[in-house]
Short mmCIF file of C-alpha atoms and ligand atoms in Angstrom, two decimals:
data_model
loop_
_atom_site.label_atom_id
_atom_site.label_comp_id
_atom_site.label_asym_id
_atom_site.label_seq_id
_atom_site.Cartn_x
_atom_site.Cartn_y
_atom_site.Cartn_z
CA MET U 1 16.80 21.92 -0.73
CA LYS U 2 19.00 19.12 -1.96
CA ALA U 3 20.32 16.05 -0.15
CA SER U 4 21.04 12.37 -0.65
CA ALA U 5 19.59 9.52 1.34
CA ILE U 6 20.51 6.03 2.44
CA ILE U 7 17.78 3.65 3.56
CA LEU U 8 18.89 0.74 5.73
CA ALA U 9 16.88 -2.32 4.83
CA ALA U 10 19.26 -5.23 5.26
CA GLY U 11 18.05 -6.59 8.60
CA ALA U 12 16.17 -9.88 8.99
CA GLY U 13 13.77 -8.78 11.70
CA THR U 14 13.79 -12.10 13.57
CA ARG U 15 11.24 -10.85 16.10
CA MET U 16 8.62 -10.59 13.35
CA LYS U 17 8.70 -14.43 13.22
CA SER U 18 8.21 -14.33 9.50
CA LYS U 19 9.44 -15.69 6.20
CA LEU U 20 9.46 -12.11 4.94
CA PRO U 21 12.13 -9.57 5.92
CA LYS U 22 10.47 -6.92 8.05
CA VAL U 23 10.72 -4.00 5.65
CA ALA U 24 8.60 -6.03 3.21
CA HIS U 25 5.67 -6.28 5.64
CA ARG U 26 2.78 -4.08 4.60
CA ILE U 27 0.65 -1.34 6.11
CA MET U 28 -2.50 -0.43 4.19
CA GLY U 29 -1.16 -2.34 1.23
CA GLU U 30 2.27 -0.69 1.03
CA PRO U 31 5.55 -2.17 2.27
CA LEU U 32 7.15 -0.48 5.29
CA VAL U 33 10.17 0.59 3.27
CA SER U 34 7.97 2.48 0.77
CA TYR U 35 6.73 4.83 3.49
CA VAL U 36 10.32 5.77 4.28
CA ILE U 37 11.25 6.19 0.60
CA ASP U 38 8.20 8.44 0.04
CA ALA U 39 8.96 10.60 3.10
CA ALA U 40 12.54 11.12 1.90
CA GLY U 41 11.36 12.03 -1.59
CA GLN U 42 8.84 14.56 -0.28
CA ALA U 43 11.30 16.11 2.20
CA VAL U 44 14.04 17.23 -0.15
CA GLU U 45 15.16 17.15 -3.74
CA LEU U 46 17.12 13.89 -3.80
CA ASP U 47 20.47 13.84 -5.59
CA LYS U 48 20.82 10.20 -4.79
CA LEU U 49 18.74 7.57 -3.03
CA VAL U 50 20.37 4.28 -2.05
CA ALA U 51 18.75 1.30 -0.36
CA VAL U 52 20.98 -1.16 1.50
CA VAL U 53 19.57 -4.67 1.25
CA GLY U 54 20.78 -7.99 2.63
CA HIS U 55 18.49 -10.44 4.36
CA GLY U 56 15.69 -11.71 2.15
CA ARG U 57 16.78 -9.37 -0.60
CA GLU U 58 14.84 -11.32 -3.22
CA HIS U 59 11.76 -9.88 -1.46
CA VAL U 60 13.18 -6.41 -0.87
CA VAL U 61 14.85 -5.58 -4.20
CA PRO U 62 11.58 -5.61 -6.18
CA LEU U 63 10.11 -3.14 -3.68
CA VAL U 64 12.94 -0.60 -3.97
CA GLN U 65 14.55 -0.98 -7.37
CA ASP U 66 12.21 1.42 -9.19
CA THR U 67 13.02 4.30 -6.85
CA CYS U 68 16.43 3.50 -5.36
CA GLU U 69 19.92 2.52 -6.32
CA VAL U 70 20.38 -0.86 -4.63
CA VAL U 71 23.49 -1.80 -2.63
CA VAL U 72 23.95 -5.24 -1.11
CA GLN U 73 25.41 -5.68 2.36
CA GLU U 74 26.47 -9.33 2.24
CA GLU U 75 26.90 -9.82 5.96
CA GLN U 76 25.12 -7.78 8.65
CA ARG U 77 28.07 -6.53 10.67
CA GLY U 78 26.38 -3.43 12.12
CA THR U 79 24.85 -0.14 11.09
CA ALA U 80 28.22 1.49 10.29
CA ASP U 81 29.07 -1.40 7.99
CA ALA U 82 25.66 -1.07 6.34
CA VAL U 83 26.26 2.60 5.55
CA ASN U 84 29.85 1.89 4.52
CA SER U 85 28.61 -0.55 1.90
CA CYS U 86 27.39 2.59 0.07
CA ALA U 87 30.91 4.10 -0.02
CA GLU U 88 31.41 3.35 -3.70
CA ALA U 89 27.99 4.70 -4.63
CA PHE U 90 28.85 7.92 -2.78
CA ALA U 91 32.29 8.49 -4.28
CA GLY U 92 32.49 12.20 -5.13
CA VAL U 93 29.16 13.02 -3.45
CA SER U 94 29.15 15.97 -1.04
CA GLY U 95 26.53 17.83 0.98
CA SER U 96 23.89 16.39 3.27
CA VAL U 97 23.18 12.68 3.39
CA VAL U 98 20.27 11.44 5.42
CA VAL U 99 20.38 7.92 6.89
CA LEU U 100 16.97 6.37 7.51
CA SER U 101 15.79 3.01 8.83
CA GLY U 102 13.58 1.10 6.46
CA ASP U 103 11.58 -0.29 9.37
CA CYS U 104 10.38 3.10 10.71
CA PRO U 105 7.39 3.91 8.47
CA LEU U 106 6.08 6.80 10.59
CA ILE U 107 8.89 9.24 9.87
CA THR U 108 7.56 12.36 8.13
CA ALA U 109 8.96 14.49 5.33
CA ASP U 110 8.79 17.48 7.68
CA THR U 111 11.14 15.93 10.21
CA ILE U 112 13.61 14.79 7.55
CA ARG U 113 13.62 18.30 6.10
CA LYS U 114 14.27 19.80 9.57
CA LEU U 115 17.25 17.47 10.04
CA VAL U 116 18.77 18.62 6.76
CA GLU U 117 18.04 22.31 7.50
CA ARG U 118 19.64 22.04 10.92
CA ARG U 119 22.78 20.47 9.49
CA GLU U 120 23.09 23.15 6.85
CA GLU U 121 22.57 25.96 9.38
CA THR U 122 25.18 24.59 11.78
CA SER U 123 27.60 22.96 9.28
CA ALA U 124 27.50 19.98 11.65
CA ALA U 125 29.24 16.74 10.78
CA VAL U 126 26.11 15.00 12.00
CA VAL U 127 22.65 15.89 13.29
CA VAL U 128 21.00 13.02 15.15
CA LEU U 129 17.25 12.87 15.58
CA SER U 130 16.67 12.05 19.23
CA MET U 131 13.47 11.16 21.04
CA ILE U 132 12.10 10.60 24.51
CA PRO U 133 10.19 7.32 24.33
CA ASP U 134 7.93 5.95 27.09
CA ASP U 135 10.35 3.08 27.54
CA PRO U 136 13.97 3.77 26.55
CA PHE U 137 15.10 0.17 27.00
CA GLY U 138 16.98 -1.14 23.97
CA TYR U 139 17.77 2.22 22.40
CA GLY U 140 21.12 4.00 22.23
CA ARG U 141 21.23 6.86 24.78
CA ILE U 142 22.11 10.46 24.00
CA VAL U 143 24.92 11.44 26.37
CA ARG U 144 25.17 15.19 27.04
CA THR U 145 27.48 17.27 29.25
CA THR U 146 26.00 19.02 32.30
CA ALA U 147 25.87 22.09 30.07
CA GLY U 148 23.64 20.10 27.71
CA GLU U 149 26.19 19.71 24.96
CA PHE U 150 25.76 16.53 22.90
CA GLN U 151 28.76 14.23 23.32
CA ARG U 152 28.13 10.72 22.15
CA ILE U 153 25.65 7.87 21.79
CA ILE U 154 25.99 4.82 23.97
CA GLU U 155 24.18 1.61 23.11
CA GLN U 156 21.96 -0.11 25.70
CA LYS U 157 24.31 -3.09 25.97
CA ASP U 158 27.30 -0.82 26.61
CA CYS U 159 25.55 1.46 29.15
CA THR U 160 26.62 1.96 32.76
CA PRO U 161 23.60 2.05 35.11
CA ALA U 162 23.87 5.86 35.19
CA GLN U 163 23.81 6.03 31.38
CA ALA U 164 20.90 3.59 31.26
CA ALA U 165 18.91 6.11 33.31
CA ILE U 166 19.12 8.68 30.47
CA THR U 167 15.72 9.13 28.84
CA GLU U 168 16.79 10.85 25.59
CA CYS U 169 17.44 8.18 22.96
CA ASN U 170 18.78 7.84 19.44
CA SER U 171 15.94 7.40 16.94
CA GLY U 172 18.24 5.96 14.29
CA PHE U 173 17.64 8.88 11.86
CA TYR U 174 20.57 11.12 10.99
CA CYS U 175 21.79 13.77 8.61
CA PHE U 176 25.53 13.64 7.91
CA ASP U 177 28.07 15.64 5.99
CA ALA U 178 28.64 13.10 3.22
CA GLU U 179 32.38 13.54 2.79
CA PHE U 180 33.00 13.43 6.54
CA LEU U 181 30.75 10.36 6.98
CA PHE U 182 32.61 8.07 4.61
CA GLN U 183 36.00 9.16 6.00
CA ALA U 184 34.86 8.59 9.58
CA LEU U 185 33.39 5.14 8.85
CA GLY U 186 36.96 3.93 8.21
CA GLU U 187 37.76 4.69 11.86
CA VAL U 188 34.81 2.80 13.40
CA SER U 189 35.87 -0.36 15.27
CA THR U 190 33.98 -3.33 16.71
CA ASP U 191 35.27 -2.70 20.23
CA ASN U 192 31.88 -2.92 21.98
CA ALA U 193 29.54 -5.35 23.74
CA GLN U 194 27.99 -6.61 20.49
CA GLY U 195 31.20 -6.76 18.44
CA GLU U 196 29.46 -4.75 15.69
CA TYR U 197 30.38 -1.67 13.68
CA TYR U 198 28.21 1.03 15.25
CA LEU U 199 27.17 3.98 13.10
CA THR U 200 26.62 5.85 16.35
CA ASP U 201 30.42 5.90 16.97
CA VAL U 202 30.69 8.51 14.22
CA VAL U 203 29.47 11.12 16.71
CA GLU U 204 32.56 10.76 18.90
CA ILE U 205 34.86 10.61 15.90
CA ALA U 206 33.39 13.92 14.72
CA ARG U 207 33.90 15.57 18.09
CA HIS U 208 37.52 14.44 18.21
CA ALA U 209 37.98 15.98 14.78
CA GLY U 210 36.65 19.25 16.19
CA ARG U 211 33.42 19.10 14.20
CA VAL U 212 30.01 20.26 15.38
CA VAL U 213 27.57 17.47 16.36
CA GLU U 214 23.91 18.05 17.15
CA ALA U 215 21.04 16.06 18.62
CA MET U 216 17.63 17.40 17.68
CA VAL U 217 14.66 16.14 19.70
CA ALA U 218 11.75 14.87 17.61
CA ASP U 219 8.47 16.72 18.18
CA ASP U 220 6.64 13.41 18.26
CA ALA U 221 8.31 10.17 19.44
CA ASP U 222 5.70 8.19 17.45
CA GLU U 223 7.53 9.17 14.27
CA CYS U 224 10.49 7.09 15.37
CA LEU U 225 8.51 3.94 16.18
CA GLY U 226 10.43 1.02 14.72
CA VAL U 227 8.54 -2.06 13.64
CA ASN U 228 10.30 -5.04 15.21
CA THR U 229 7.30 -7.20 16.15
CA ARG U 230 3.78 -7.78 14.85
CA VAL U 231 2.51 -5.82 17.85
CA GLN U 232 4.48 -2.78 16.69
CA LEU U 233 3.27 -3.42 13.14
CA ALA U 234 -0.31 -3.07 14.39
CA GLN U 235 0.59 0.07 16.39
CA ALA U 236 2.21 1.66 13.35
CA THR U 237 -0.82 0.70 11.24
CA LYS U 238 -3.16 2.44 13.69
CA ILE U 239 -1.09 5.63 13.75
CA LEU U 240 -0.76 5.77 9.94
CA GLN U 241 -4.45 5.00 9.49
CA ARG U 242 -5.36 7.97 11.72
CA ARG U 243 -2.83 10.25 10.06
CA ILE U 244 -4.01 9.44 6.52
CA ASN U 245 -7.71 9.56 7.42
CA GLU U 246 -7.34 12.92 9.12
CA ARG U 247 -5.69 14.35 6.04
CA HIS U 248 -8.64 13.26 3.88
CA MET U 249 -11.28 14.41 6.38
CA LEU U 250 -9.66 17.84 6.55
CA ALA U 251 -9.75 17.90 2.74
CA GLY U 252 -13.52 17.33 2.71
CA VAL U 253 -14.11 13.56 2.93
CA THR U 254 -16.78 12.27 5.31
CA MET U 255 -16.12 9.09 7.30
CA THR U 256 -18.83 7.67 9.53
CA ASP U 257 -16.17 5.93 11.63
CA PRO U 258 -12.56 6.63 10.66
CA ASP U 259 -11.38 3.64 12.73
CA GLN U 260 -13.13 1.44 10.19
CA VAL U 261 -11.66 2.95 7.04
CA TRP U 262 -8.21 1.99 5.74
CA ILE U 263 -6.68 4.15 3.02
CA GLY U 264 -3.32 3.57 1.38
CA PRO U 265 -0.91 6.52 1.20
CA LYS U 266 -1.20 6.95 -2.61
CA VAL U 267 -4.99 7.01 -2.79
CA LYS U 268 -6.66 10.19 -4.10
CA ILE U 269 -10.12 11.19 -2.93
CA ALA U 270 -12.14 14.18 -4.12
CA GLN U 271 -14.24 16.49 -1.98
CA ASP U 272 -17.63 15.41 -0.62
CA VAL U 273 -16.90 11.72 -0.92
CA GLU U 274 -18.49 9.67 1.82
CA LEU U 275 -16.76 6.55 3.16
CA LEU U 276 -18.86 4.11 5.17
CA PRO U 277 -17.47 1.55 7.64
CA GLN U 278 -15.27 -1.37 6.63
CA THR U 279 -13.94 0.33 3.53
CA PHE U 280 -10.43 -0.34 2.19
CA LEU U 281 -9.03 1.94 -0.52
CA LEU U 282 -5.66 0.62 -1.61
CA GLY U 283 -2.86 1.12 -4.12
CA THR U 284 -3.47 3.87 -6.68
CA THR U 285 -7.23 4.02 -6.20
CA GLU U 286 -8.96 7.32 -7.01
CA ILE U 287 -12.48 8.38 -6.02
CA GLY U 288 -14.41 11.24 -7.65
CA GLU U 289 -16.62 13.88 -6.08
CA ASP U 290 -19.89 13.03 -4.32
CA THR U 291 -19.33 9.29 -4.55
CA VAL U 292 -20.33 7.07 -1.64
CA VAL U 293 -18.19 3.98 -0.95
CA GLY U 294 -19.07 1.22 1.51
CA PRO U 295 -19.98 -0.32 3.72
CA ASN U 296 -17.80 -3.44 3.29
CA SER U 297 -15.89 -2.44 0.18
CA ARG U 298 -12.34 -3.03 -0.96
CA LEU U 299 -11.03 -1.10 -3.97
CA THR U 300 -7.48 -1.75 -5.16
CA ASP U 301 -5.83 0.23 -7.99
CA THR U 302 -9.32 1.23 -9.11
CA TYR U 303 -10.68 4.47 -10.56
CA ILE U 304 -14.18 5.55 -9.54
CA GLY U 305 -15.68 8.68 -11.08
CA ALA U 306 -17.98 11.27 -9.56
CA ASN U 307 -21.43 10.69 -8.14
CA CYS U 308 -21.25 6.89 -7.95
CA THR U 309 -22.65 4.50 -5.36
CA ILE U 310 -20.24 1.71 -4.53
CA ASP U 311 -21.95 -0.58 -2.04
CA GLU U 312 -20.34 -3.79 -0.71
CA THR U 313 -18.05 -3.99 -3.69
CA VAL U 314 -14.67 -5.56 -4.30
CA ALA U 315 -12.80 -4.05 -7.26
CA ILE U 316 -9.31 -4.66 -8.53
CA GLU U 317 -7.82 -2.63 -11.40
CA ALA U 318 -11.27 -1.57 -12.53
CA VAL U 319 -12.48 1.70 -14.03
CA VAL U 320 -15.91 3.05 -13.14
CA GLU U 321 -16.93 6.32 -14.77
CA ASP U 322 -19.30 8.99 -13.39
CA ASP U 323 -22.86 8.24 -12.21
CA CYS U 324 -22.43 4.47 -11.96
CA SER U 325 -23.76 2.16 -9.32
CA CYS U 326 -22.13 -1.06 -8.05
CA GLY U 327 -23.37 -3.66 -5.59
CA PRO U 328 -24.46 -4.54 -3.09
CA ARG U 329 -21.99 -7.40 -3.60
CA ALA U 330 -20.41 -6.64 -6.93
CA TYR U 331 -17.01 -8.00 -7.89
CA LEU U 332 -15.12 -6.00 -10.52
CA ARG U 333 -11.98 -7.77 -11.68
CA PRO U 334 -9.07 -6.39 -13.71
CA ALA U 335 -10.06 -4.41 -16.83
CA ALA U 336 -13.73 -4.19 -15.88
CA HIS U 337 -14.77 -0.82 -17.33
CA LEU U 338 -18.16 0.72 -16.59
CA LEU U 339 -18.95 3.70 -18.79
CA ARG U 340 -21.01 6.60 -17.53
CA GLY U 341 -24.27 5.68 -15.79
CA ALA U 342 -23.72 1.91 -15.99
CA LYS U 343 -24.72 -0.51 -13.29
CA ALA U 344 -23.18 -3.70 -11.87
CA GLY U 345 -25.73 -4.86 -9.33
CA THR U 346 -26.13 -7.61 -6.77
CA HIS U 347 -23.90 -10.68 -7.00
CA VAL U 348 -22.51 -9.54 -10.32
CA GLU U 349 -18.98 -10.36 -11.42
CA ILE U 350 -17.37 -8.45 -14.29
CA LYS U 351 -13.94 -9.18 -15.75
CA LYS U 352 -12.10 -7.63 -18.72
CA SER U 353 -15.32 -6.21 -20.13
CA THR U 354 -16.76 -2.85 -21.10
CA ILE U 355 -20.28 -2.07 -19.94
CA GLY U 356 -21.56 0.71 -22.21
CA GLU U 357 -23.11 4.00 -21.19
CA GLY U 358 -26.26 3.52 -19.14
CA SER U 359 -26.13 -0.26 -19.57
CA LYS U 360 -27.26 -2.41 -16.70
CA VAL U 361 -26.20 -5.77 -15.32
CA PRO U 362 -28.43 -5.71 -12.26
CA HIS U 363 -28.51 -9.21 -10.76
CA LEU U 364 -26.59 -12.50 -10.46
CA SER U 365 -24.51 -12.34 -13.63
CA TYR U 366 -21.03 -13.11 -14.85
CA VAL U 367 -19.73 -10.92 -17.67
CA GLY U 368 -16.23 -11.79 -18.86
CA ASP U 369 -14.32 -10.82 -22.03
CA ALA U 370 -17.36 -8.94 -23.30
CA THR U 371 -18.19 -5.57 -24.83
CA LEU U 372 -21.69 -4.28 -24.18
CA GLY U 373 -22.97 -1.27 -26.12
CA THR U 374 -25.04 1.66 -24.87
CA GLY U 375 -28.35 1.15 -23.07
CA VAL U 376 -28.09 -2.63 -22.90
CA ASN U 377 -30.09 -4.55 -20.31
CA ILE U 378 -28.75 -7.87 -19.12
CA GLY U 379 -31.41 -9.97 -17.39
CA ALA U 380 -30.88 -11.67 -14.04
CA GLY U 381 -28.69 -14.75 -14.07
CA THR U 382 -27.17 -14.12 -17.50
CA ILE U 383 -23.70 -15.52 -18.05
CA THR U 384 -21.07 -15.11 -20.73
CA CYS U 385 -19.66 -18.61 -21.24
CA ASN U 386 -16.21 -17.28 -22.13
CA TYR U 387 -13.99 -20.25 -21.36
CA ASP U 388 -13.85 -23.63 -23.07
CA GLY U 389 -11.29 -25.07 -20.68
CA PHE U 390 -8.40 -23.94 -22.88
CA LYS U 391 -9.05 -20.47 -24.27
CA LYS U 392 -11.04 -17.36 -23.41
CA TRP U 393 -13.51 -16.15 -26.08
CA LYS U 394 -15.26 -12.83 -26.65
CA THR U 395 -18.88 -11.75 -26.53
CA THR U 396 -20.31 -8.53 -27.93
CA VAL U 397 -23.80 -7.14 -27.39
CA GLY U 398 -24.92 -4.15 -29.49
CA ASP U 399 -26.64 -0.92 -28.42
CA ARG U 400 -30.11 -1.06 -26.84
CA SER U 401 -30.27 -4.86 -26.87
CA PHE U 402 -32.29 -6.67 -24.24
CA VAL U 403 -30.94 -9.98 -23.01
CA GLY U 404 -33.60 -12.01 -21.19
CA SER U 405 -32.97 -13.52 -17.79
CA SER U 406 -30.79 -16.59 -17.44
CA THR U 407 -29.33 -16.39 -20.93
CA MET U 408 -26.10 -18.26 -21.65
CA LEU U 409 -24.05 -16.33 -24.21
CA VAL U 410 -21.68 -19.02 -25.50
CA ALA U 411 -18.60 -17.20 -26.78
CA PRO U 412 -17.35 -16.40 -29.29
CA VAL U 413 -20.67 -14.78 -30.15
CA ASN U 414 -21.87 -11.41 -31.44
CA VAL U 415 -25.31 -10.06 -30.63
CA GLY U 416 -26.33 -7.08 -32.80
CA ASP U 417 -28.03 -3.77 -31.96
CA ASP U 418 -31.68 -3.65 -30.84
CA VAL U 419 -31.82 -7.41 -30.35
CA THR U 420 -34.21 -9.13 -27.95
CA ILE U 421 -33.18 -12.47 -26.50
CA GLY U 422 -35.83 -14.59 -24.86
CA ALA U 423 -35.26 -15.61 -21.25
CA GLY U 424 -33.47 -18.91 -20.69
CA SER U 425 -31.83 -18.93 -24.11
CA VAL U 426 -28.53 -20.59 -24.88
CA ILE U 427 -27.11 -18.34 -27.61
CA THR U 428 -24.47 -20.14 -29.66
CA ALA U 429 -24.74 -18.26 -32.97
CA ASP U 430 -24.51 -14.57 -33.86
CA VAL U 431 -27.79 -12.60 -33.77
CA SER U 432 -28.56 -9.91 -36.40
CA ASP U 433 -29.60 -6.34 -35.61
CA GLY U 434 -33.23 -5.94 -34.59
CA ALA U 435 -33.99 -9.69 -34.31
CA LEU U 436 -35.65 -11.73 -31.59
CA ALA U 437 -33.52 -14.75 -30.71
CA LEU U 438 -34.79 -17.74 -28.80
CA GLY U 439 -32.56 -20.65 -27.99
CA ARG U 440 -34.57 -22.92 -25.73
CA GLY U 441 -36.88 -25.95 -25.83
CA ARG U 442 -40.53 -25.28 -26.64
CA GLN U 443 -42.98 -25.53 -23.78
CA VAL U 444 -45.19 -28.63 -23.81
CA GLU U 445 -48.54 -28.82 -22.01
CA LYS U 446 -50.43 -32.05 -21.06
CA PRO U 447 -53.92 -31.27 -19.72
CA GLY U 448 -54.97 -33.08 -16.50
CA TRP U 449 -51.59 -34.80 -16.17
CA THR U 450 -51.07 -34.10 -12.45
CA GLN U 451 -54.25 -35.81 -11.29
CA LYS U 452 -53.53 -38.86 -13.45
CA PHE U 453 -50.02 -39.09 -12.03
CA ARG U 454 -51.23 -38.80 -8.43
CA ASP U 455 -53.89 -41.48 -8.99
CA SER U 456 -51.28 -43.83 -10.45
CA GLN U 457 -49.14 -43.50 -7.30
CA LYS U 458 -51.90 -44.51 -4.82
C1 UD1 Z 1 20.15 1.35 16.33
C2 UD1 Z 1 21.11 2.37 16.95
C3 UD1 Z 1 20.53 2.84 18.28
C4 UD1 Z 1 19.15 3.42 18.06
C5 UD1 Z 1 18.25 2.42 17.37
C6 UD1 Z 1 16.94 3.07 16.98
C7 UD1 Z 1 23.33 1.63 16.25
C8 UD1 Z 1 24.59 0.99 16.67
N1 UD1 Z 1 22.39 1.75 17.16
O1 UD1 Z 1 20.13 0.26 17.20
O2 UD1 Z 1 21.37 3.81 18.86
O3 UD1 Z 1 18.58 3.78 19.32
O4 UD1 Z 1 18.86 1.94 16.14
O5 UD1 Z 1 16.05 2.13 16.45
O6 UD1 Z 1 23.20 2.04 15.12
N2 UD1 Z 1 21.00 -2.77 9.64
C9 UD1 Z 1 21.56 -3.12 8.46
N3 UD1 Z 1 22.75 -3.80 8.47
C10 UD1 Z 1 23.37 -4.14 9.63
C11 UD1 Z 1 22.76 -3.78 10.84
C12 UD1 Z 1 21.57 -3.10 10.82
O7 UD1 Z 1 21.05 -2.83 7.38
O8 UD1 Z 1 24.46 -4.74 9.56
C13 UD1 Z 1 19.72 -2.03 9.61
C14 UD1 Z 1 18.59 -2.80 10.27
O9 UD1 Z 1 17.90 -3.60 9.35
C15 UD1 Z 1 17.73 -1.65 10.79
C16 UD1 Z 1 18.72 -0.55 11.11
O10 UD1 Z 1 19.87 -0.85 10.35
O11 UD1 Z 1 16.84 -1.19 9.80
C17 UD1 Z 1 19.03 -0.46 12.59
O12 UD1 Z 1 19.72 -1.65 12.98
P1 UD1 Z 1 19.42 -2.41 14.33
O13 UD1 Z 1 20.27 -3.60 14.42
O14 UD1 Z 1 17.95 -2.59 14.48
O15 UD1 Z 1 19.96 -1.33 15.37
P2 UD1 Z 1 19.54 -1.20 16.84
O16 UD1 Z 1 20.26 -2.19 17.66
O17 UD1 Z 1 18.07 -1.15 16.97
CA1 CA Z 2 16.17 -1.65 15.63
#
């Protein structure tokens, strides 16, 4: 099914008390507006997707420009004016056009699809998604005749007491006949309590033109929850967290306590993965089969293969292949790449480095700008000294080499294959294949020295 969509994202959201416009606030790492864009894209085949931006658009445009055509509403004169700012973009467009609020991240593709289907079945000028919230205060009310026929929407501030008692409300989601919509918008006035151009007036205009109008009640009022305050932001986060976690659990992922696992909407998780408490999987993270993540782990835009153990680990833009182990307390920074069976152990930081197959960095190390071969062992406390205060330099360590504990590898430096480096060495020159390298002061021994020293202090 085909349709177009307009996403309203021009509002300031003053009740958020924030520097950021509200649609730029994030839930599980993704901006509110992205949830709405994704739902629209999954619902129908989009002929056209337009985002209306205004307030704080320097923050909003970067979030929408890859997926949407961007239209600027210079002055926020009401929802009808916001939609009308897309008139040019919609010249010559016909069929269904869905209007969505960028601050309602819980809307589902299913509901959007139903709105479009209903409009196509009935040839309605507009189908409004209505809802019955616990507290209708503040919403536009759905006015019906005694026979139940949908007549108009009346805003809270324009309601008579009798109208204010209506419980069915406008969710702010609609599907319009595109050609009719842009004609009708020309007829909307500001003759109301707020002096704004109300999109909701289009319903009455349609009826006067003898067109069908429909209000379809949402199955779940939660879907229409708008985020206007930080309290609602937390409510929406909770609902999305549960929804996303349930989807993964039903697909074969174990969670000890799903209330303590936060997964972004784009994350992919294979079957038989186990997620322990206080785990965050964000961005485009992917987790392979039989891997265990957590507790206390945060993986952002990171790939983890199958059968890994990721314990108390923070990883950003890292790649970890099958059978690896990380943590407890590992920090994998961008372009850290662990090949199959590698290990980044306790208090280990790895940045822009490849750790070869089966190679181990088990304890207290920093590895940056380095390439380690296969089967390398890096002793506890070893550090690549990759930075001279101006530039970053590279370190390489060949296959099967053994680097003793507390070695400083002063880059640029190349250590060959099958090398042994004595503990406590400062390695400043390249080491040839098969050699033992020692770069430390020789041990000195003075027999009986302690007693002599103690006697001298008496
Ligand atoms: C609107 C509806 C109301 C409905 C409610 C649901 C109208 C007149 N009223 O009311 O019936 O119950 O949503 O949440 O439409 N926006 C712009 N430009 C503007 C004005 C608004 O882009 O000039 C955007 C806002 O950022 C927001 C959306 O449109 O995303 C809704 O606007 P808002 O002012 O919040 O409308 P409500 O008064 O809540
Ligand atoms: Ca609103």
